[in-house]
CSV table of C-alpha atoms and ligand atoms in Angstrom, one decimal:
chain,number,residue,atom,x,y,z
R,15,MET,CA,4.7,-82.3,-25.7
R,16,ALA,CA,5.6,-84.0,-29.0
R,17,ASP,CA,3.5,-81.8,-31.3
R,18,LYS,CA,4.9,-78.5,-30.2
R,19,ARG,CA,6.1,-76.2,-33.0
R,20,ASP,CA,9.6,-74.9,-33.2
R,21,TYR,CA,9.8,-71.5,-31.5
R,22,TYR,CA,11.6,-70.0,-34.5
R,23,GLU,CA,8.9,-71.3,-36.8
R,24,VAL,CA,6.2,-70.0,-34.5
R,25,LEU,CA,7.6,-66.5,-34.8
R,26,GLY,CA,8.5,-66.9,-38.4
R,27,VAL,CA,12.1,-65.9,-37.9
R,28,ASP,CA,15.6,-67.3,-38.7
R,29,LYS,CA,17.6,-69.2,-36.2
R,30,SER,CA,20.1,-66.3,-36.3
R,31,ALA,CA,17.5,-63.6,-35.7
R,32,ASP,CA,18.6,-60.8,-33.4
R,33,ASP,CA,16.6,-59.3,-30.6
R,34,ALA,CA,15.0,-56.6,-32.7
R,35,THR,CA,13.8,-59.1,-35.3
R,36,LEU,CA,12.4,-61.3,-32.6
R,37,LYS,CA,10.6,-58.4,-31.0
R,38,LYS,CA,9.2,-57.2,-34.3
R,39,ALA,CA,8.0,-60.7,-35.2
R,40,TYR,CA,6.3,-61.1,-31.8
R,41,ARG,CA,4.7,-57.7,-31.9
R,42,LYS,CA,3.2,-58.5,-35.2
R,43,LEU,CA,1.7,-61.8,-34.0
R,44,ALA,CA,0.6,-60.4,-30.7
R,45,LYS,CA,-1.2,-57.5,-32.3
R,46,LYS,CA,-3.0,-60.0,-34.6
R,47,TYR,CA,-3.9,-62.6,-32.0
R,48,HIS,CA,-4.2,-60.6,-28.8
R,49,PRO,CA,-7.3,-61.7,-26.8
R,50,ASP,CA,-8.4,-58.1,-26.5
R,51,VAL,CA,-8.6,-57.9,-30.3
R,52,ASN,CA,-10.2,-61.4,-30.7
R,53,PRO,CA,-12.5,-61.8,-27.8
R,54,GLY,CA,-13.7,-65.4,-27.4
R,55,ASP,CA,-11.6,-66.7,-30.3
R,56,LYS,CA,-10.0,-69.9,-28.9
R,57,GLU,CA,-7.8,-70.4,-31.9
R,58,ALA,CA,-6.4,-66.8,-31.7
R,59,GLU,CA,-5.9,-67.3,-28.0
R,60,ALA,CA,-3.9,-70.4,-28.6
R,61,LYS,CA,-1.8,-68.7,-31.3
R,62,PHE,CA,-1.2,-65.8,-28.9
R,63,LYS,CA,-0.1,-68.1,-26.2
R,64,GLU,CA,2.2,-70.0,-28.5
R,65,ALA,CA,3.8,-66.8,-29.8
R,66,THR,CA,4.2,-65.4,-26.3
R,67,GLU,CA,5.8,-68.5,-25.1
R,68,ALA,CA,8.2,-68.6,-28.1
R,69,TYR,CA,9.1,-65.0,-27.6
R,70,THR,CA,9.6,-65.3,-23.8
R,71,ILE,CA,12.1,-68.1,-24.3
R,72,LEU,CA,13.9,-66.7,-27.3
R,73,SER,CA,14.2,-63.2,-25.9
R,74,ASP,CA,16.0,-64.5,-22.8
R,75,PRO,CA,19.6,-65.2,-23.9
R,76,GLU,CA,20.1,-68.0,-21.3
R,77,LYS,CA,16.8,-69.8,-22.2
R,78,ARG,CA,17.5,-69.3,-25.9
R,79,LYS,CA,20.8,-71.1,-25.5
R,80,GLN,CA,19.2,-74.0,-23.7
R,81,TYR,CA,16.5,-74.2,-26.3
R,82,ASP,CA,19.0,-74.1,-29.2
R,83,GLN,CA,20.8,-76.9,-27.5
R,84,PHE,CA,18.0,-79.2,-26.3
R,85,GLY,CA,14.9,-78.0,-28.0
R,86,HIS,CA,11.6,-78.1,-26.1
R,87,ALA,CA,13.1,-80.8,-23.9
R,88,ALA,CA,15.1,-78.1,-22.2
R,89,PHE,CA,11.9,-76.9,-20.4
R,90,GLU,CA,9.8,-80.0,-20.1
R,91,ASN,CA,11.3,-82.0,-17.3
R,92,GLY,CA,14.0,-79.8,-15.8
R,93,GLY,CA,13.9,-77.5,-12.8
R,94,GLY,CA,10.9,-79.2,-11.1
R,95,GLY,CA,8.6,-76.5,-12.3
R,96,ALA,CA,6.8,-78.8,-14.8
R,97,GLY,CA,3.3,-78.2,-13.6
R,98,GLY,CA,2.7,-74.5,-14.1
R,99,GLY,CA,1.6,-72.5,-17.1
R,100,PHE,CA,1.0,-74.7,-20.2
R,101,GLY,CA,3.0,-77.3,-22.0
R,102,GLY,CA,5.4,-77.5,-19.2
R,103,PHE,CA,6.4,-73.9,-19.6
R,104,ASP,CA,6.1,-71.9,-16.4
R,105,PHE,CA,4.9,-68.4,-17.0
R,106,ASN,CA,5.0,-67.6,-13.3
R,107,GLY,CA,8.8,-67.5,-13.5
R,108,ALA,CA,8.8,-64.9,-16.3
R,109,ASP,CA,8.6,-61.3,-15.5
R,110,MET,CA,5.5,-60.7,-17.6
R,111,GLY,CA,5.2,-57.2,-16.3
R,112,ASP,CA,8.3,-56.2,-18.2
R,113,ILE,CA,7.4,-58.0,-21.3
R,114,PHE,CA,3.9,-56.6,-21.5
R,115,GLY,CA,5.0,-53.1,-20.6
R,116,ASP,CA,7.6,-53.2,-23.2
R,117,ILE,CA,5.5,-54.8,-26.0
R,118,PHE,CA,2.0,-53.6,-25.3
R,119,GLY,CA,2.8,-50.3,-23.8
R,120,ASP,CA,3.0,-48.6,-27.2
R,121,LEU,CA,1.2,-51.4,-29.1
R,122,PHE,CA,-2.2,-50.5,-27.7
R,123,GLY,CA,-1.6,-46.9,-27.0
R,124,GLY,CA,-1.4,-47.7,-23.3
R,125,GLY,CA,0.7,-46.1,-20.7
R,126,SER,CA,4.2,-47.4,-21.1
R,127,ARG,CA,4.8,-43.8,-19.9
R,128,SER,CA,2.5,-43.9,-17.0
R,129,ARG,CA,4.2,-47.0,-15.8
R,130,ARG,CA,7.2,-45.0,-15.2
R,131,ALA,CA,5.4,-42.4,-13.1
R,132,ASN,CA,7.9,-40.6,-11.1
R,133,ASN,CA,8.3,-37.6,-8.8
R,134,GLY,CA,11.3,-36.0,-10.6
R,135,PRO,CA,11.1,-33.1,-13.0
R,136,MET,CA,9.0,-33.9,-16.0
R,137,LYS,CA,8.5,-32.0,-19.2
R,138,GLY,CA,4.9,-30.8,-19.8
R,139,ALA,CA,2.7,-32.2,-22.5
R,140,ASN,CA,2.8,-30.8,-26.0
R,141,LEU,CA,-0.1,-28.6,-27.1
R,142,ARG,CA,-1.5,-28.7,-30.6
R,143,ALA,CA,-2.9,-25.8,-32.7
R,144,ARG,CA,-3.6,-25.2,-36.3
R,145,VAL,CA,-3.0,-22.2,-38.6
R,146,ASN,CA,-4.6,-21.5,-42.0
R,147,ILE,CA,-2.4,-19.9,-44.7
R,148,THR,CA,-2.7,-19.2,-48.4
R,149,PHE,CA,-0.7,-21.0,-51.1
R,150,GLU,CA,1.6,-17.9,-51.6
R,151,GLU,CA,2.2,-17.6,-47.8
R,152,ALA,CA,3.4,-21.2,-47.8
R,153,VAL,CA,5.7,-20.5,-50.7
R,154,PHE,CA,7.2,-17.3,-49.3
R,155,GLY,CA,6.7,-17.7,-45.5
R,156,CYS,CA,4.7,-15.4,-43.3
R,157,GLU,CA,4.1,-14.3,-39.7
R,158,LYS,CA,0.9,-15.4,-38.0
R,159,GLU,CA,-0.6,-14.6,-34.7
R,160,LEU,CA,-2.3,-17.4,-32.9
R,161,GLU,CA,-4.5,-17.2,-29.8
R,162,ILE,CA,-4.3,-20.2,-27.5
R,163,VAL,CA,-5.2,-21.1,-24.0
R,164,LEU,CA,-2.1,-21.6,-21.9
R,165,LYS,CA,-1.8,-23.0,-18.4
R,166,ASP,CA,0.5,-21.2,-16.0
R,167,GLU,CA,1.6,-22.1,-12.5
R,168,CYS,CA,-1.0,-20.7,-10.0
R,169,THR,CA,0.5,-17.6,-8.3
R,170,THR,CA,-1.5,-18.2,-5.1
R,171,CYS,CA,-0.2,-21.7,-4.4
R,172,HIS,CA,2.9,-21.7,-6.6
R,173,GLY,CA,1.7,-24.8,-8.4
R,174,THR,CA,1.3,-27.0,-5.4
R,175,GLY,CA,-2.6,-26.9,-5.5
R,176,ALA,CA,-2.7,-26.7,-1.7
R,177,LYS,CA,-4.2,-23.7,0.2
R,178,PRO,CA,-1.5,-21.3,1.2
R,179,GLY,CA,-0.1,-22.3,4.6
R,180,THR,CA,-0.8,-26.0,4.0
R,181,SER,CA,1.1,-28.5,1.9
R,182,PRO,CA,0.3,-31.6,0.0
R,183,VAL,CA,0.8,-34.8,2.0
R,184,THR,CA,2.3,-38.1,0.8
R,185,CYS,CA,-0.3,-40.3,-0.8
R,186,PRO,CA,-1.1,-43.2,1.6
R,187,LYS,CA,-2.1,-45.6,-1.2
R,188,CYS,CA,1.2,-45.6,-3.1
R,189,HIS,CA,3.3,-44.1,-0.3
R,190,GLY,CA,4.5,-41.4,-2.6
R,191,GLU,CA,5.6,-43.8,-5.3
R,192,GLY,CA,3.0,-42.6,-7.8
R,193,GLN,CA,2.4,-46.2,-8.9
R,194,VAL,CA,0.9,-49.3,-7.5
R,195,VAL,CA,1.7,-52.9,-8.2
R,196,TYR,CA,-1.2,-55.4,-8.8
R,197,THR,CA,-0.8,-59.1,-8.9
R,198,GLN,CA,-3.4,-60.5,-11.3
R,199,GLN,CA,-4.6,-63.9,-12.3
R,200,SER,CA,-4.4,-64.2,-16.0
R,201,MET,CA,-4.3,-67.0,-18.6
R,202,PHE,CA,-0.6,-67.1,-18.1
R,203,GLY,CA,-0.8,-67.6,-14.3
R,204,MET,CA,0.0,-64.7,-11.9
R,205,VAL,CA,1.0,-61.5,-13.6
R,206,ARG,CA,2.6,-58.5,-12.0
R,207,ASN,CA,1.0,-55.4,-13.2
R,208,VAL,CA,2.2,-51.8,-12.5
R,209,GLN,CA,-0.2,-49.0,-12.7
R,210,THR,CA,-0.4,-45.3,-12.1
R,211,CYS,CA,-1.8,-44.7,-8.6
R,212,PRO,CA,-5.5,-44.0,-9.0
R,213,ASP,CA,-5.6,-41.8,-5.9
R,214,CYS,CA,-2.9,-39.3,-6.7
R,215,HIS,CA,-2.7,-39.9,-10.4
R,216,GLY,CA,1.0,-40.5,-10.3
R,217,SER,CA,2.0,-37.4,-8.4
R,218,GLY,CA,2.6,-39.3,-5.1
R,219,LYS,CA,0.9,-36.5,-3.2
R,220,ILE,CA,-2.6,-35.8,-2.0
R,221,ILE,CA,-4.0,-32.3,-1.4
R,222,LYS,CA,-6.3,-32.0,1.6
R,223,ASP,CA,-7.0,-28.3,1.6
R,224,LYS,CA,-7.3,-27.2,-2.0
R,225,CYS,CA,-6.1,-23.7,-3.2
R,226,THR,CA,-9.2,-21.7,-4.0
R,227,SER,CA,-7.6,-19.8,-6.9
R,228,CYS,CA,-6.9,-22.9,-9.0
R,229,ARG,CA,-9.3,-25.4,-7.2
R,230,GLY,CA,-6.3,-27.6,-6.4
R,231,THR,CA,-5.0,-28.0,-9.9
R,232,GLY,CA,-2.0,-25.8,-9.4
R,233,TYR,CA,-2.6,-24.1,-12.7
R,234,THR,CA,-4.5,-21.1,-14.0
R,235,SER,CA,-5.5,-20.8,-17.7
R,236,SER,CA,-5.5,-17.7,-19.8
R,237,ARG,CA,-5.6,-16.7,-23.5
R,238,LYS,CA,-2.3,-15.8,-24.9
R,239,LYS,CA,-1.2,-14.5,-28.3
R,240,ILE,CA,1.6,-16.4,-29.9
R,241,GLN,CA,3.7,-15.2,-32.8
R,242,VAL,CA,4.3,-18.0,-35.3
R,243,SER,CA,7.0,-17.6,-38.0
R,244,VAL,CA,5.9,-19.8,-40.9
R,245,PRO,CA,9.0,-20.6,-42.9
R,246,ALA,CA,9.1,-20.3,-46.7
R,247,GLY,CA,8.5,-23.7,-48.4
R,248,ILE,CA,6.3,-25.2,-45.7
R,249,ASP,CA,3.7,-27.7,-47.1
R,250,ASN,CA,0.2,-28.6,-46.1
R,251,GLY,CA,0.0,-30.8,-43.0
R,252,GLN,CA,3.5,-30.0,-41.8
R,253,SER,CA,3.9,-28.7,-38.2
R,254,ILE,CA,6.0,-26.0,-36.7
R,255,ARG,CA,7.4,-26.7,-33.2
R,256,ILE,CA,7.4,-23.7,-30.9
R,257,ARG,CA,9.5,-24.7,-27.9
R,258,GLU,CA,8.2,-24.5,-24.4
R,259,LYS,CA,4.8,-23.0,-25.3
R,260,GLY,CA,2.9,-26.2,-24.3
R,261,GLU,CA,1.6,-27.4,-20.9
R,262,PRO,CA,3.7,-26.5,-17.9
R,263,GLY,CA,6.1,-29.2,-16.6
R,264,THR,CA,5.8,-30.8,-13.2
R,265,ASN,CA,8.2,-30.7,-10.3
R,266,GLY,CA,10.3,-28.0,-12.0
R,267,GLY,CA,10.4,-29.7,-15.4
R,268,PRO,CA,10.3,-27.5,-18.6
R,269,ARG,CA,7.1,-26.7,-20.5
R,270,GLY,CA,6.0,-28.9,-23.3
R,271,ASP,CA,6.1,-27.6,-26.9
R,272,LEU,CA,3.4,-26.1,-29.1
R,273,LEU,CA,3.0,-27.9,-32.3
R,274,VAL,CA,1.3,-25.8,-35.0
R,275,GLU,CA,-0.1,-27.7,-37.9
R,276,VAL,CA,-0.2,-25.7,-41.1
R,277,ASN,CA,-3.2,-25.9,-43.3
R,278,VAL,CA,-2.5,-24.5,-46.8
R,279,ALA,CA,-5.5,-23.4,-48.8
R,280,ARG,CA,-5.9,-24.7,-52.4
R,281,HIS,CA,-4.9,-22.3,-55.1
R,282,PRO,CA,-7.3,-21.7,-58.1
R,283,ILE,CA,-4.6,-22.2,-60.7
R,284,PHE,CA,-1.4,-23.6,-59.0
R,285,GLN,CA,-0.8,-27.1,-57.8
R,286,ARG,CA,2.1,-28.1,-55.8
R,287,GLN,CA,4.2,-31.2,-55.5
R,288,ASP,CA,7.1,-31.0,-53.1
R,289,MET,CA,9.1,-28.0,-54.4
R,290,ASN,CA,7.6,-27.9,-57.8
R,291,ILE,CA,4.5,-25.9,-59.0
R,292,PHE,CA,2.3,-27.0,-61.8
R,293,SER,CA,-0.3,-25.1,-63.8
R,294,THR,CA,-1.8,-24.9,-67.3
R,295,ALA,CA,-1.8,-22.0,-69.7
R,296,PRO,CA,-4.1,-21.5,-72.7
R,297,LEU,CA,-2.7,-21.0,-76.2
R,298,THR,CA,-4.8,-19.8,-79.1
R,299,TYR,CA,-4.7,-21.7,-82.4
R,300,ALA,CA,-2.6,-19.0,-83.9
R,301,GLN,CA,-0.2,-18.8,-81.0
R,302,ALA,CA,0.3,-22.5,-81.1
R,303,ALA,CA,0.8,-22.6,-84.8
R,304,LEU,CA,2.8,-19.4,-85.3
R,305,GLY,CA,4.6,-19.1,-81.9
R,306,GLY,CA,4.9,-15.8,-80.1
R,307,THR,CA,5.2,-14.2,-76.7
R,308,VAL,CA,2.7,-15.3,-74.0
R,309,ARG,CA,2.3,-14.1,-70.5
R,310,ILE,CA,2.3,-16.8,-67.8
R,311,ASN,CA,1.2,-16.5,-64.1
R,312,THR,CA,3.8,-17.6,-61.6
R,313,VAL,CA,4.0,-17.1,-57.8
R,314,ASP,CA,6.5,-14.3,-58.7
R,315,GLY,CA,3.9,-12.6,-60.9
R,316,GLU,CA,3.5,-12.7,-64.7
R,317,VAL,CA,6.5,-13.7,-66.8
R,318,GLU,CA,6.8,-13.6,-70.6
R,319,TYR,CA,7.5,-16.8,-72.4
R,320,GLU,CA,8.4,-17.3,-76.1
R,321,VAL,CA,6.3,-20.1,-77.5
R,322,LYS,CA,7.8,-22.0,-80.4
R,323,PRO,CA,5.9,-22.2,-83.7
R,324,GLY,CA,4.1,-25.5,-84.0
R,325,THR,CA,3.6,-26.0,-80.2
R,326,GLN,CA,1.2,-28.9,-79.6
R,327,THR,CA,-1.4,-29.1,-76.9
R,328,ASP,CA,-0.2,-30.7,-73.7
R,329,THR,CA,3.4,-29.5,-74.3
R,330,ARG,CA,5.0,-29.0,-71.0
R,331,ILE,CA,7.6,-26.3,-70.4
R,332,ARG,CA,9.7,-25.6,-67.3
R,333,LEU,CA,10.2,-22.2,-65.7
R,334,LYS,CA,13.4,-22.8,-63.8
R,335,GLY,CA,13.5,-21.5,-60.2
R,336,LYS,CA,9.9,-20.4,-60.2
R,337,GLY,CA,8.8,-23.1,-57.8
R,338,VAL,CA,8.7,-23.4,-54.0
R,339,PRO,CA,11.8,-22.7,-51.9
R,340,SER,CA,13.5,-25.4,-49.9
R,341,LEU,CA,12.6,-25.4,-46.2
R,342,ARG,CA,16.2,-25.7,-45.4
R,343,ASN,CA,17.5,-23.0,-47.7
R,344,LYS,CA,15.1,-20.5,-49.2
R,345,ASN,CA,17.6,-19.6,-52.0
R,346,ILE,CA,17.1,-23.0,-53.5
R,347,ARG,CA,13.9,-23.1,-55.4
R,348,GLY,CA,12.0,-25.8,-57.3
R,349,ASP,CA,10.6,-25.2,-60.8
R,350,HIS,CA,7.3,-24.3,-62.3
R,351,TYR,CA,5.9,-26.6,-65.0
R,352,VAL,CA,3.4,-25.2,-67.4
R,353,THR,CA,1.3,-27.3,-69.6
R,354,PHE,CA,0.0,-25.5,-72.7
R,355,VAL,CA,-3.6,-26.2,-73.7
R,356,VAL,CA,-4.5,-25.2,-77.2
R,357,GLN,CA,-7.9,-23.7,-77.3
R,358,VAL,CA,-10.3,-24.8,-80.0
R,359,PRO,CA,-12.2,-21.7,-80.9
R,360,THR,CA,-15.9,-21.7,-80.4
R,361,ASN,CA,-18.6,-19.1,-81.3
R,362,LEU,CA,-16.8,-18.0,-84.5
R,363,ASN,CA,-18.2,-15.2,-86.5
R,364,GLU,CA,-18.6,-15.5,-90.3
R,365,GLU,CA,-15.4,-13.7,-91.0
R,366,ALA,CA,-13.4,-16.0,-88.7
R,367,LYS,CA,-15.1,-19.1,-90.1
R,368,GLU,CA,-14.2,-18.0,-93.7
R,369,ALA,CA,-10.6,-17.4,-92.6
R,370,LEU,CA,-10.4,-20.8,-91.1
R,371,ARG,CA,-11.8,-22.5,-94.2
R,372,LYS,CA,-9.2,-20.6,-96.3
R,373,PHE,CA,-6.6,-21.7,-93.8
R,374,ASP,CA,-7.6,-25.3,-94.1
R,375,GLU,CA,-7.6,-25.1,-97.9
R,376,ALA,CA,-4.2,-23.5,-97.9
R,377,CYS,CA,-3.0,-26.4,-95.8
R,378,GLY,CA,-4.5,-28.8,-98.4
R,379,ASN,CA,-6.9,-30.3,-96.0
R,380,ARG,CA,-10.1,-29.5,-97.9
R,381,PRO,CA,-11.1,-30.0,-101.5
R,382,LYS,CA,-11.3,-26.6,-103.2
R,383,SER,CA,-14.9,-25.6,-103.3
R,384,LYS,CA,-17.0,-22.4,-103.4
R,385,ASP,CA,-19.7,-24.2,-101.5
R,386,SER,CA,-18.9,-24.4,-97.9
R,387,ASP,CA,-21.4,-27.2,-97.2
R,388,ASP,CA,-19.3,-29.7,-99.1
R,389,PHE,CA,-20.2,-32.6,-96.7
R,390,GLU,CA,-23.8,-32.3,-98.0
R,391,LYS,CA,-22.8,-32.7,-101.6
R,392,PRO,CA,-24.6,-35.5,-103.3
R,393,GLU,CA,-21.6,-37.0,-105.0
R,394,LYS,CA,-19.9,-37.4,-101.6
R,395,LYS,CA,-22.9,-39.3,-100.3
R,396,LYS,CA,-22.7,-41.7,-103.1
R,397,LYS,CA,-19.3,-42.8,-102.2
R,398,SER,CA,-19.1,-46.3,-100.9
R,399,PHE,CA,-17.6,-47.3,-97.6
R,400,MET,CA,-14.6,-48.8,-99.4
R,401,ASP,CA,-13.9,-45.6,-101.2
R,402,LYS,CA,-14.0,-43.6,-98.0
R,403,LEU,CA,-11.6,-46.1,-96.5
R,404,LYS,CA,-9.2,-45.8,-99.4
R,405,GLU,CA,-9.3,-42.0,-99.1
R,406,THR,CA,-8.4,-42.3,-95.4
R,407,PHE,CA,-5.3,-44.3,-96.2
R,408,GLU,CA,-4.2,-42.1,-99.0
R,409,ASP,CA,-4.1,-39.1,-96.8
M,20,ZN,ZN1,-3.4,-22.5,-6.6
M,21,ZN,ZN1,-0.8,-42.3,-4.8
């Protein structure tokens, strides 16, 4: 076909692209144009086919070599397989099962794992739980007790699920393989598809007489108390892994893990960013202007800080080592940053008002006057706009 696009161009990669780059490029396109994502969209389907064809050829070292040498012509007339698939490309020959398992297994959250069902020892699934702690508990670490429902091997049937005296039999559908192979007609031609056996769910065994204690599951469930050591420095959303407190393994495999997600409560005054803590502290007018000792709340309790005279609002200071410990080494701590906010006094009594006026006068900010309502003075009102502007600039 004369109007076929270059395979490298289709995938948007360089001629020298390595396998990982090819795969990445194809995954991106496949995810975008997959027919399951774009039902009925002919253009997407064509794009998907084009990308799949390009990837199938370029991911095969032998075919890639041929393509690099002869271009599309390498697959058009040769080999006598010209009829199948599309554009002379024969999909029947390619092991689509492998490609799809590889690419789509994790792409669509499908079972690249279930494809590999086996009867050997397998680790159990992980369990998830959540623990709520305070801001301070996250900073300094704590011990928490969790109650979770844990499965254990059934003591009556020892995990086989079969009534004592009987045993599970080999699954007739998959002959104990745990998986079945389907051949399916698809838009690419015949596709080999491997699936977990629907009869035995991958175990390869069928239980005829079920154990009555566990109803054939092989497990019993019970509530268990688990001690969780929350390390100092943990942050909201992080998880603690407790080994082998998850679901039991199969065929002698180890238990899965318990993953405990930590939920840290918001603190009324402290905020946290990584290892640093942030807060604000109020300063009175006098403290800001004159300086002096203030008391500041930290996670270690109150500390004294010497404020410099003339401290402006929004001034930020650092209390070194008063932050959050490092998760790896609790002796290394972040810092605590405090932003001072100068409080403008409200609800002043007459005495305080008078003192402030005096203060302003002493600073030269007010024209000397016995009358406090100098803004209401008639001569002020008479001033023109230009005069006022001049005054502003003279200041
Ligand atoms: Zn049982
Ligand atoms: Zn089976």
